[in-house]
Coordinates of C-alpha atoms and ligand atoms in Angstrom, one line a residue:
M17 CA 101.6 78.3 121.0
E18 CA 99.9 75.2 119.6
L19 CA 96.2 75.4 120.0
N20 CA 94.9 72.5 122.2
R21 CA 93.3 72.0 125.6
A22 CA 96.6 71.7 127.5
S23 CA 98.0 74.9 126.1
L24 CA 94.7 76.7 126.8
S25 CA 94.9 75.6 130.5
A26 CA 98.5 76.7 130.6
A27 CA 97.4 80.1 129.4
G28 CA 94.8 80.1 132.2
I29 CA 91.8 79.7 129.8
P30 CA 89.2 77.1 131.1
S31 CA 89.2 74.3 128.6
A32 CA 88.2 71.1 130.3
P33 CA 85.9 69.2 127.8
D34 CA 82.2 69.2 128.6
P35 CA 80.5 65.8 128.5
V36 CA 79.1 64.9 125.1
R37 CA 75.4 65.8 125.0
I38 CA 75.1 66.8 121.4
V39 CA 75.9 64.7 118.4
H40 CA 76.5 66.6 115.2
L41 CA 76.6 65.1 111.6
G42 CA 78.3 67.2 109.0
L43 CA 81.4 68.6 110.6
G44 CA 82.4 71.6 108.4
A45 CA 83.1 75.3 108.6
F46 CA 79.5 76.3 108.9
H47 CA 78.8 74.1 111.9
R48 CA 81.9 75.5 113.6
A49 CA 80.9 79.1 113.0
H50 CA 77.3 78.6 113.9
Q51 CA 76.0 75.8 116.2
A52 CA 79.4 75.3 118.0
W53 CA 79.6 79.1 118.6
Y54 CA 76.0 79.3 120.0
T55 CA 76.7 76.3 122.2
Q56 CA 79.9 77.8 123.5
R57 CA 78.2 81.1 124.2
A58 CA 75.3 79.3 126.0
G59 CA 78.1 78.0 128.3
D60 CA 76.0 75.4 130.1
G61 CA 78.0 72.3 129.7
W62 CA 76.8 70.7 126.5
G63 CA 79.8 69.2 124.7
I64 CA 79.5 68.3 121.0
A65 CA 80.8 65.2 119.3
A66 CA 81.0 66.1 115.6
F67 CA 81.2 63.6 112.7
T68 CA 82.3 64.5 109.2
G69 CA 80.1 64.0 106.2
R70 CA 81.3 63.1 102.7
S71 CA 85.0 63.6 103.4
P72 CA 86.7 62.6 106.7
R73 CA 89.3 65.4 106.1
A74 CA 88.0 68.0 108.5
A75 CA 88.2 65.6 111.5
G76 CA 92.0 65.2 111.4
P77 CA 93.4 68.6 112.2
L78 CA 90.6 69.3 114.6
A79 CA 91.0 66.0 116.5
A80 CA 94.8 66.8 116.7
Q81 CA 93.8 70.0 118.6
D82 CA 91.3 68.2 120.9
G83 CA 88.5 69.8 118.9
V84 CA 89.7 73.4 119.7
Y85 CA 90.0 76.0 117.0
A86 CA 90.0 79.7 116.4
L87 CA 86.9 81.4 114.9
V88 CA 87.7 84.7 113.2
E89 CA 84.8 87.1 112.9
R90 CA 85.7 89.2 110.0
G91 CA 84.0 92.6 109.8
V92 CA 84.6 95.4 107.3
D93 CA 87.0 97.0 109.8
G94 CA 88.9 94.1 111.2
D95 CA 89.1 90.6 112.7
A96 CA 88.0 89.4 116.1
V97 CA 89.4 86.1 117.2
R98 CA 87.6 83.6 119.5
V99 CA 88.8 80.3 120.7
I100 CA 86.0 77.7 120.5
T101 CA 86.1 74.7 122.8
S102 CA 82.5 73.3 122.6
I103 CA 83.5 70.5 120.2
V104 CA 84.9 67.9 122.4
E105 CA 85.2 65.1 119.8
A106 CA 85.9 65.4 116.1
R107 CA 85.3 62.1 114.3
D108 CA 85.3 60.5 110.9
G109 CA 81.7 60.0 109.9
A110 CA 82.4 56.4 109.1
D111 CA 83.2 55.7 112.8
L112 CA 79.8 54.2 113.4
D113 CA 80.7 52.3 116.5
R114 CA 81.4 55.6 118.3
L115 CA 78.2 57.2 116.8
D116 CA 76.1 54.2 118.0
R117 CA 77.6 54.4 121.5
L118 CA 76.9 58.1 121.8
M119 CA 73.3 57.7 120.4
A120 CA 72.7 55.0 123.0
D121 CA 73.8 57.3 125.8
P122 CA 70.8 59.0 127.7
A123 CA 73.0 62.0 128.4
V124 CA 73.0 62.8 124.6
G125 CA 69.7 64.7 124.0
V126 CA 70.2 66.6 120.8
V127 CA 71.4 65.7 117.2
T128 CA 72.2 68.6 114.9
L129 CA 72.6 68.2 111.2
T130 CA 74.4 70.2 108.5
I131 CA 74.5 67.6 105.8
T132 CA 73.7 69.9 102.9
E133 CA 70.5 70.1 100.8
A134 CA 71.5 67.2 98.6
G135 CA 72.6 65.1 101.6
Y136 CA 69.0 64.2 102.4
R137 CA 68.5 62.3 99.2
L138 CA 65.0 63.7 98.5
D139 CA 63.0 63.2 95.4
A140 CA 61.3 66.1 93.5
A141 CA 58.3 65.8 95.9
G142 CA 60.5 66.3 98.9
D143 CA 60.3 62.7 100.1
L144 CA 63.2 60.3 100.7
D145 CA 64.2 59.0 97.3
L146 CA 64.0 55.2 97.7
D147 CA 65.3 54.7 94.2
D148 CA 68.6 56.5 95.0
P149 CA 71.2 53.7 94.9
D150 CA 72.9 54.9 98.1
V151 CA 69.6 54.9 99.9
A152 CA 68.8 51.4 98.6
A153 CA 72.2 50.2 99.7
D154 CA 71.7 51.7 103.1
I155 CA 68.4 50.0 103.6
R156 CA 70.1 46.6 102.8
A157 CA 72.9 47.5 105.2
L158 CA 70.6 48.5 107.9
R159 CA 68.5 45.3 107.6
G160 CA 71.6 43.3 108.0
T161 CA 75.0 44.1 109.6
G162 CA 76.5 46.4 106.9
A163 CA 77.6 50.0 107.3
P164 CA 75.2 52.6 106.0
K165 CA 76.9 55.5 104.1
T166 CA 74.3 58.3 103.8
P167 CA 73.9 60.7 106.8
L168 CA 70.3 59.6 107.3
G169 CA 71.3 56.0 107.1
R170 CA 73.9 56.5 109.7
L171 CA 71.5 58.3 111.9
V172 CA 68.9 55.5 111.6
R173 CA 71.6 53.1 112.8
G174 CA 72.3 55.3 115.7
L175 CA 68.5 55.5 116.5
Q176 CA 68.4 51.7 116.4
A177 CA 71.1 51.7 119.0
R178 CA 69.3 54.2 121.1
R179 CA 66.0 52.3 121.0
T180 CA 67.8 49.0 121.9
A181 CA 69.5 50.8 124.9
G182 CA 66.2 52.3 126.1
A183 CA 68.0 55.7 126.2
G184 CA 64.8 57.7 125.7
P185 CA 63.6 60.4 123.4
I186 CA 65.8 62.8 121.5
A187 CA 65.6 65.9 119.4
I188 CA 66.9 66.1 115.8
V189 CA 67.6 69.6 114.6
S190 CA 68.1 70.1 110.8
C191 CA 70.3 73.1 110.2
D192 CA 70.2 72.9 106.4
N193 CA 68.7 75.4 104.0
I194 CA 65.6 73.4 103.1
P195 CA 62.1 74.7 103.5
A196 CA 60.3 73.1 106.5
N197 CA 63.6 71.3 107.3
G198 CA 62.1 69.7 110.4
A199 CA 59.1 68.2 108.7
V200 CA 61.2 67.1 105.7
T201 CA 63.7 65.4 108.0
C202 CA 60.9 63.8 109.9
R203 CA 59.4 62.3 106.8
A204 CA 62.6 61.1 105.3
L205 CA 64.0 59.6 108.5
T206 CA 60.8 58.0 109.6
S207 CA 60.3 56.4 106.2
L208 CA 63.9 55.1 106.1
A209 CA 63.5 53.7 109.6
A210 CA 60.2 52.0 108.7
E211 CA 61.7 50.5 105.5
V212 CA 64.3 48.9 107.8
D213 CA 62.0 47.7 110.5
A214 CA 58.3 48.8 111.1
A215 CA 58.8 48.8 114.9
L216 CA 61.8 51.1 114.5
G217 CA 59.7 53.5 112.4
A218 CA 57.0 53.5 115.1
W219 CA 59.6 54.2 117.8
V220 CA 61.0 57.1 115.8
T221 CA 57.5 58.6 115.5
D222 CA 57.0 58.3 119.3
S223 CA 60.4 59.2 120.5
V224 CA 62.1 61.6 118.2
S225 CA 61.2 65.3 118.1
F226 CA 62.1 67.0 114.8
V227 CA 63.0 70.7 115.3
S228 CA 62.8 73.1 112.3
T229 CA 65.4 75.8 112.2
S230 CA 66.5 78.7 110.0
V231 CA 70.3 79.2 110.3
D232 CA 72.3 82.1 109.1
R233 CA 76.0 83.0 109.1
I234 CA 78.0 83.5 105.9
T235 CA 81.0 81.3 106.3
P236 CA 83.3 80.9 103.2
A237 CA 85.5 77.9 102.8
H238 CA 89.0 78.6 104.1
T239 CA 92.3 76.9 104.6
G240 CA 95.6 78.2 106.0
E241 CA 96.7 80.4 108.8
V242 CA 95.2 83.8 109.6
E243 CA 97.3 86.6 110.8
A244 CA 95.0 87.7 113.5
V245 CA 95.1 84.2 115.0
R246 CA 98.9 84.3 114.9
E247 CA 98.9 87.7 116.5
A248 CA 96.7 86.4 119.3
G249 CA 99.5 83.9 120.0
W250 CA 98.1 80.7 118.5
H251 CA 99.3 78.3 115.9
D252 CA 96.0 76.8 114.6
N253 CA 95.5 74.3 111.7
A254 CA 91.7 74.5 111.8
T255 CA 90.8 78.2 111.7
V256 CA 87.3 79.2 110.5
I257 CA 86.5 82.6 109.1
T258 CA 83.0 83.9 109.3
E259 CA 81.1 87.2 109.3
P260 CA 80.2 89.1 112.6
F261 CA 76.4 88.5 111.9
A262 CA 74.7 85.3 113.2
D263 CA 71.1 84.3 113.4
W264 CA 69.3 81.2 114.5
V265 CA 65.5 80.7 114.7
L266 CA 64.1 77.4 116.0
E267 CA 60.7 75.8 116.3
G268 CA 60.0 72.5 118.1
E269 CA 60.4 70.5 121.3
F270 CA 63.5 69.2 123.0
P271 CA 62.4 66.2 125.0
A272 CA 65.8 65.6 126.5
G273 CA 66.8 69.2 127.2
R274 CA 69.0 71.6 125.2
P275 CA 71.7 74.2 125.7
A276 CA 70.5 77.7 126.7
W277 CA 71.0 78.7 123.1
H278 CA 68.4 81.5 123.8
E279 CA 71.0 83.1 126.1
A280 CA 73.3 83.2 123.1
G281 CA 70.8 85.0 120.8
A282 CA 68.9 82.1 119.3
R283 CA 65.1 82.7 119.0
F284 CA 62.5 80.1 119.7
V285 CA 59.3 80.7 117.8
D286 CA 55.9 79.0 117.3
D287 CA 55.9 79.3 113.6
I288 CA 59.2 79.3 111.8
G289 CA 57.6 79.6 108.3
P290 CA 58.0 83.4 107.7
W291 CA 61.6 83.6 109.1
E292 CA 62.7 80.6 107.1
E293 CA 61.2 81.9 103.9
R294 CA 62.6 85.4 104.4
K295 CA 66.1 84.0 104.8
L296 CA 65.9 81.3 102.2
W297 CA 64.4 83.5 99.5
L298 CA 66.2 86.8 100.1
L299 CA 69.7 85.7 101.3
N300 CA 70.1 82.3 99.7
G301 CA 68.0 83.2 96.6
A302 CA 70.3 86.2 96.0
H303 CA 73.4 84.0 96.5
T304 CA 72.2 81.6 93.9
I305 CA 71.4 84.4 91.4
L306 CA 74.9 85.8 91.9
A307 CA 76.4 82.3 91.5
V308 CA 74.8 81.8 88.1
A309 CA 74.9 85.4 86.8
G310 CA 78.3 86.5 88.3
P311 CA 80.8 84.1 86.7
P312 CA 79.8 84.7 83.0
R313 CA 80.5 88.4 83.8
G314 CA 84.0 87.6 85.2
H315 CA 83.2 87.7 88.9
T316 CA 84.5 85.1 91.4
T317 CA 83.1 86.3 94.7
V318 CA 79.8 87.5 96.1
A319 CA 81.1 91.0 96.9
E320 CA 82.4 91.4 93.3
A321 CA 79.2 90.2 91.7
F322 CA 77.0 92.3 94.0
A323 CA 79.0 95.4 93.2
D324 CA 78.2 94.9 89.5
P325 CA 75.1 97.0 88.6
A326 CA 73.8 94.3 86.2
C327 CA 73.9 91.6 88.9
R328 CA 72.7 93.9 91.6
A329 CA 69.7 94.9 89.4
M330 CA 68.9 91.2 88.9
V331 CA 69.0 90.6 92.7
D332 CA 66.9 93.7 93.4
A333 CA 64.2 92.7 90.9
F334 CA 64.0 89.2 92.4
W335 CA 63.9 90.7 95.9
A336 CA 61.1 93.1 95.0
E337 CA 59.0 90.1 93.9
A338 CA 60.0 87.7 96.7
V339 CA 59.0 90.2 99.5
T340 CA 55.4 90.2 98.1
C341 CA 55.3 86.5 98.8
L342 CA 56.1 86.9 102.5
P343 CA 53.4 87.4 105.1
A344 CA 52.5 91.1 105.4
D345 CA 53.9 91.5 108.9
V346 CA 57.4 90.2 108.1
E347 CA 59.9 93.1 108.2
H348 CA 62.0 93.1 105.0
V349 CA 63.2 96.6 104.3
A350 CA 65.8 96.8 107.0
Y351 CA 66.5 93.1 106.4
R352 CA 67.4 93.7 102.8
R353 CA 69.5 96.8 103.7
Q354 CA 71.4 94.6 106.1
L355 CA 71.8 91.9 103.5
A356 CA 73.3 94.4 101.1
R357 CA 75.9 95.4 103.7
R358 CA 76.7 91.8 104.4
F359 CA 77.1 90.9 100.7
A360 CA 79.3 94.0 100.2
N361 CA 81.8 93.0 102.9
A362 CA 84.7 92.3 100.6
R363 CA 86.9 91.1 103.4
I364 CA 84.7 88.0 103.4
V365 CA 86.0 86.2 100.3
H366 CA 82.9 84.1 99.5
R367 CA 83.6 82.3 96.3
L368 CA 80.7 81.9 93.9
D369 CA 81.9 78.5 92.9
Q370 CA 81.3 77.4 96.5
I371 CA 77.7 78.6 96.4
A372 CA 77.3 77.0 92.9
G373 CA 77.5 73.5 94.4
E374 CA 74.1 71.6 94.1
T375 CA 72.6 74.5 92.2
T376 CA 69.7 72.4 90.9
T377 CA 68.3 71.7 94.4
K378 CA 69.0 75.3 95.4
I379 CA 67.0 76.7 92.4
R380 CA 64.1 74.5 93.4
Y381 CA 64.1 75.8 97.0
R382 CA 65.2 79.4 96.6
L383 CA 63.7 80.7 93.3
V384 CA 60.9 78.5 92.0
P385 CA 58.6 79.1 95.0
I386 CA 58.4 82.8 94.1
A387 CA 57.5 81.9 90.5
R388 CA 54.8 79.6 91.8
H389 CA 53.3 82.3 94.2
L390 CA 53.3 85.0 91.5
R391 CA 51.7 82.7 88.9
A392 CA 49.1 81.6 91.4
R393 CA 48.2 85.3 91.9
G394 CA 48.3 86.0 88.1
E395 CA 51.1 88.5 88.6
D396 CA 54.1 89.5 86.6
A397 CA 57.3 87.6 87.6
A398 CA 59.9 89.4 85.4
G399 CA 62.6 89.4 88.1
T400 CA 62.2 85.7 88.8
I401 CA 62.0 84.9 85.1
A402 CA 65.3 86.8 84.6
A403 CA 67.0 84.9 87.4
L404 CA 65.7 81.5 86.1
A405 CA 66.8 82.5 82.6
A406 CA 70.3 83.1 83.9
W407 CA 70.4 79.6 85.4
V408 CA 69.0 78.0 82.2
S409 CA 71.7 79.9 80.2
A410 CA 74.5 78.7 82.6
A411 CA 73.1 75.1 82.5
I412 CA 73.1 75.1 78.7
A413 CA 76.6 76.5 78.6
G414 CA 77.6 73.6 80.9
I415 CA 79.3 75.7 83.6
P416 CA 80.8 73.0 85.8
A417 CA 79.9 72.7 89.5
A418 CA 79.5 69.8 91.8
D419 CA 75.9 68.7 91.5
R420 CA 74.3 65.3 92.3
E421 CA 71.8 66.0 89.5
A422 CA 74.5 66.9 86.9
D423 CA 73.5 64.1 84.6
A424 CA 69.8 65.1 84.6
V425 CA 70.8 68.7 84.0
A426 CA 73.1 67.7 81.1
A427 CA 70.3 65.6 79.6
A428 CA 67.8 68.4 79.9
A429 CA 70.2 70.9 78.5
S430 CA 70.6 68.9 75.3
A431 CA 66.9 68.0 75.0
P432 CA 65.1 69.4 71.9
D433 CA 63.5 72.1 74.1
P434 CA 66.2 72.7 76.8
V435 CA 64.3 75.5 78.5
A436 CA 61.2 73.4 79.1
A437 CA 63.3 70.4 80.1
L438 CA 65.4 72.3 82.5
L439 CA 62.5 74.1 84.1
A440 CA 60.6 70.8 84.5
L441 CA 63.6 69.5 86.5
V442 CA 63.2 72.3 89.1
G443 CA 59.4 72.8 88.9
A444 CA 57.4 70.2 87.1
D445 CA 54.2 72.3 87.7
L446 CA 55.5 75.5 86.0
D447 CA 53.0 76.3 83.2
P448 CA 53.8 76.5 79.5
D449 CA 53.2 80.2 79.4
F450 CA 55.7 80.7 82.2
V451 CA 58.2 78.5 80.3
S452 CA 57.7 80.7 77.1
Q453 CA 58.4 83.8 79.1
V454 CA 61.7 82.3 80.3
R455 CA 62.5 81.3 76.8
A456 CA 61.8 84.8 75.5
R457 CA 63.9 86.3 78.2
L458 CA 66.8 84.0 77.3
A459 CA 66.5 85.0 73.6
A460 CA 66.4 88.7 74.5
A461 CA 69.6 88.3 76.7
A462 CA 71.3 86.5 73.8
I463 CA 70.6 89.4 71.5
A464 CA 71.5 92.1 74.0
Ligands
CS2_521 C1 75.0 79.8 100.5 C2 74.8 79.5 102.0 O1 76.4 78.1 99.7 C3 75.3 78.5 99.7 O2 74.4 78.0 99.1 O3 73.8 80.4 100.0 O4 75.8 78.6 102.5 C4 74.8 80.8 102.9 O5 76.0 81.4 102.9 C5 74.3 80.5 104.3 O6 73.1 79.9 104.3 C6 74.3 81.8 105.1 O7 73.6 81.7 106.3

C-alpha cells in the first residue's frame, strides 16, 4: 500500500495531522530519525513543519506522502519498522512565506535546527562571520525586501514576522554537533538580527530562549526501498534507516511549552557541558578519525575501518586522552564499550565519505580541544597528535570531500610549511612545539 495518511486511516492507524507547533529547519534523515521520532513518541499533539536546507530534494517525496515515512531501526539482528507521522508539513526551505506565517503563529512554540556545523557560518572564534558573502547578502536582503538564503537569515526573517505579529516568546533548539550549540546560536542569531535592526536584536534577546542540546543517533544517508518496509505492507519513497540507539540531552527554557520529550527518553539537565563533550569528543571525534584514516587504508564504512586494528588503535589512543579531559564524574568506560558495539554494527552502512563532509570544522570541534586541554596541563598528547597527523596527511594528499573551507585547506596544504598552516586553520593557538610533534609524527608515518 502507498504510505500516506489516507492509507494509514484505512489500515486503522490513527494519522490525523497534529497542528503545527514546531518549526524545523534542515529536513534530512537525521531530523527524521531523531527529533521527529522523539516528538512522535511523546505523543502529545505537537506537529512539525519541516523545511529543507541546502537542497529542496527531501521535501518532494515526503510531501507527496503527507509527511509520513517509515523509520527502520536496524540492529545487529534485524530491522524494526515504525511509521512516523509527526511531520505534518514537508516544505522547500525557500518557501519563506509559509515559514513567516508559521513563525507568526502563537501556537508555534519551538524551532529545532539541524543545519550542519558549517550552516551557522561562524568564524574561527565561533561568532557569526559577517564577512561571509552569503551572510552579507542576507543582511542586505533582510534590511530590504529580498529573500535571505542562509538558515539563520531565514530564521531572522521569521522572527521579524513573529515580533510584528506579537506572537510572543519562542524556544530555538540547535541540534547540531557544535560545542555549546545554544550559546553559539544565541550569539550568531542575535548579532544577525541586530545588524538588520537594533530593535529586532533587542527583541530576540528578550523573547527567544536558546536551548543547548546533545543529539545522538547514527543515521547514514540512504535512498531506495527497504525489504522490511515492503514486508510490513508499505510502499515508501522516503524511508530512513537508523540504529536502535537514541539519545537526547537538553538544557534550557521553553517559554511557549514543548512536547513531553522526557516521556520519550530525552533528558533535561542543568549543565549540558559534560554530556556534550563526551558525545562530541568520543563519538564524533572517533568518526572523524576513521573518516580521515580509513579511506587511505581502503575502507569505505565506519564498521570496516573500526575493524582494522590500525584504525582502532588510533581511536583507542585518542579516546584514552579525551576521557582525561572530561569531568571526573562522567562515566566513560561503559560509554566507550557501547560506542564500540555501535560502530561495529555492520548492518548500518555508514559511509566514511558522508562523515568526511566539512572535516575542517569537525577537526576544530572534535579533536583540537583535546590537544588544547593536554597542552595546558603539560601532558603528552600522542594519540591526538597521531589523529591530527592523519588529517594533515589527508589534506596534503587532497582527498576530496565537500568542505566550505576547501580553498583555505588547499592554500594551507601548498604553503611552504603545510603542517603549521593546516594546524593554524583549525587551532590558531596551537604552540610551535605541538606543531613540531605533529610534523615528526607525519614524517614517521611516511617512513613506516
Ligand atoms: C557524524 C555524525 O557525519 C558526522 O559527522 O559524526 O553525523 C554522527 O553520526 C551523529 O552525530 C551521531 O549521533
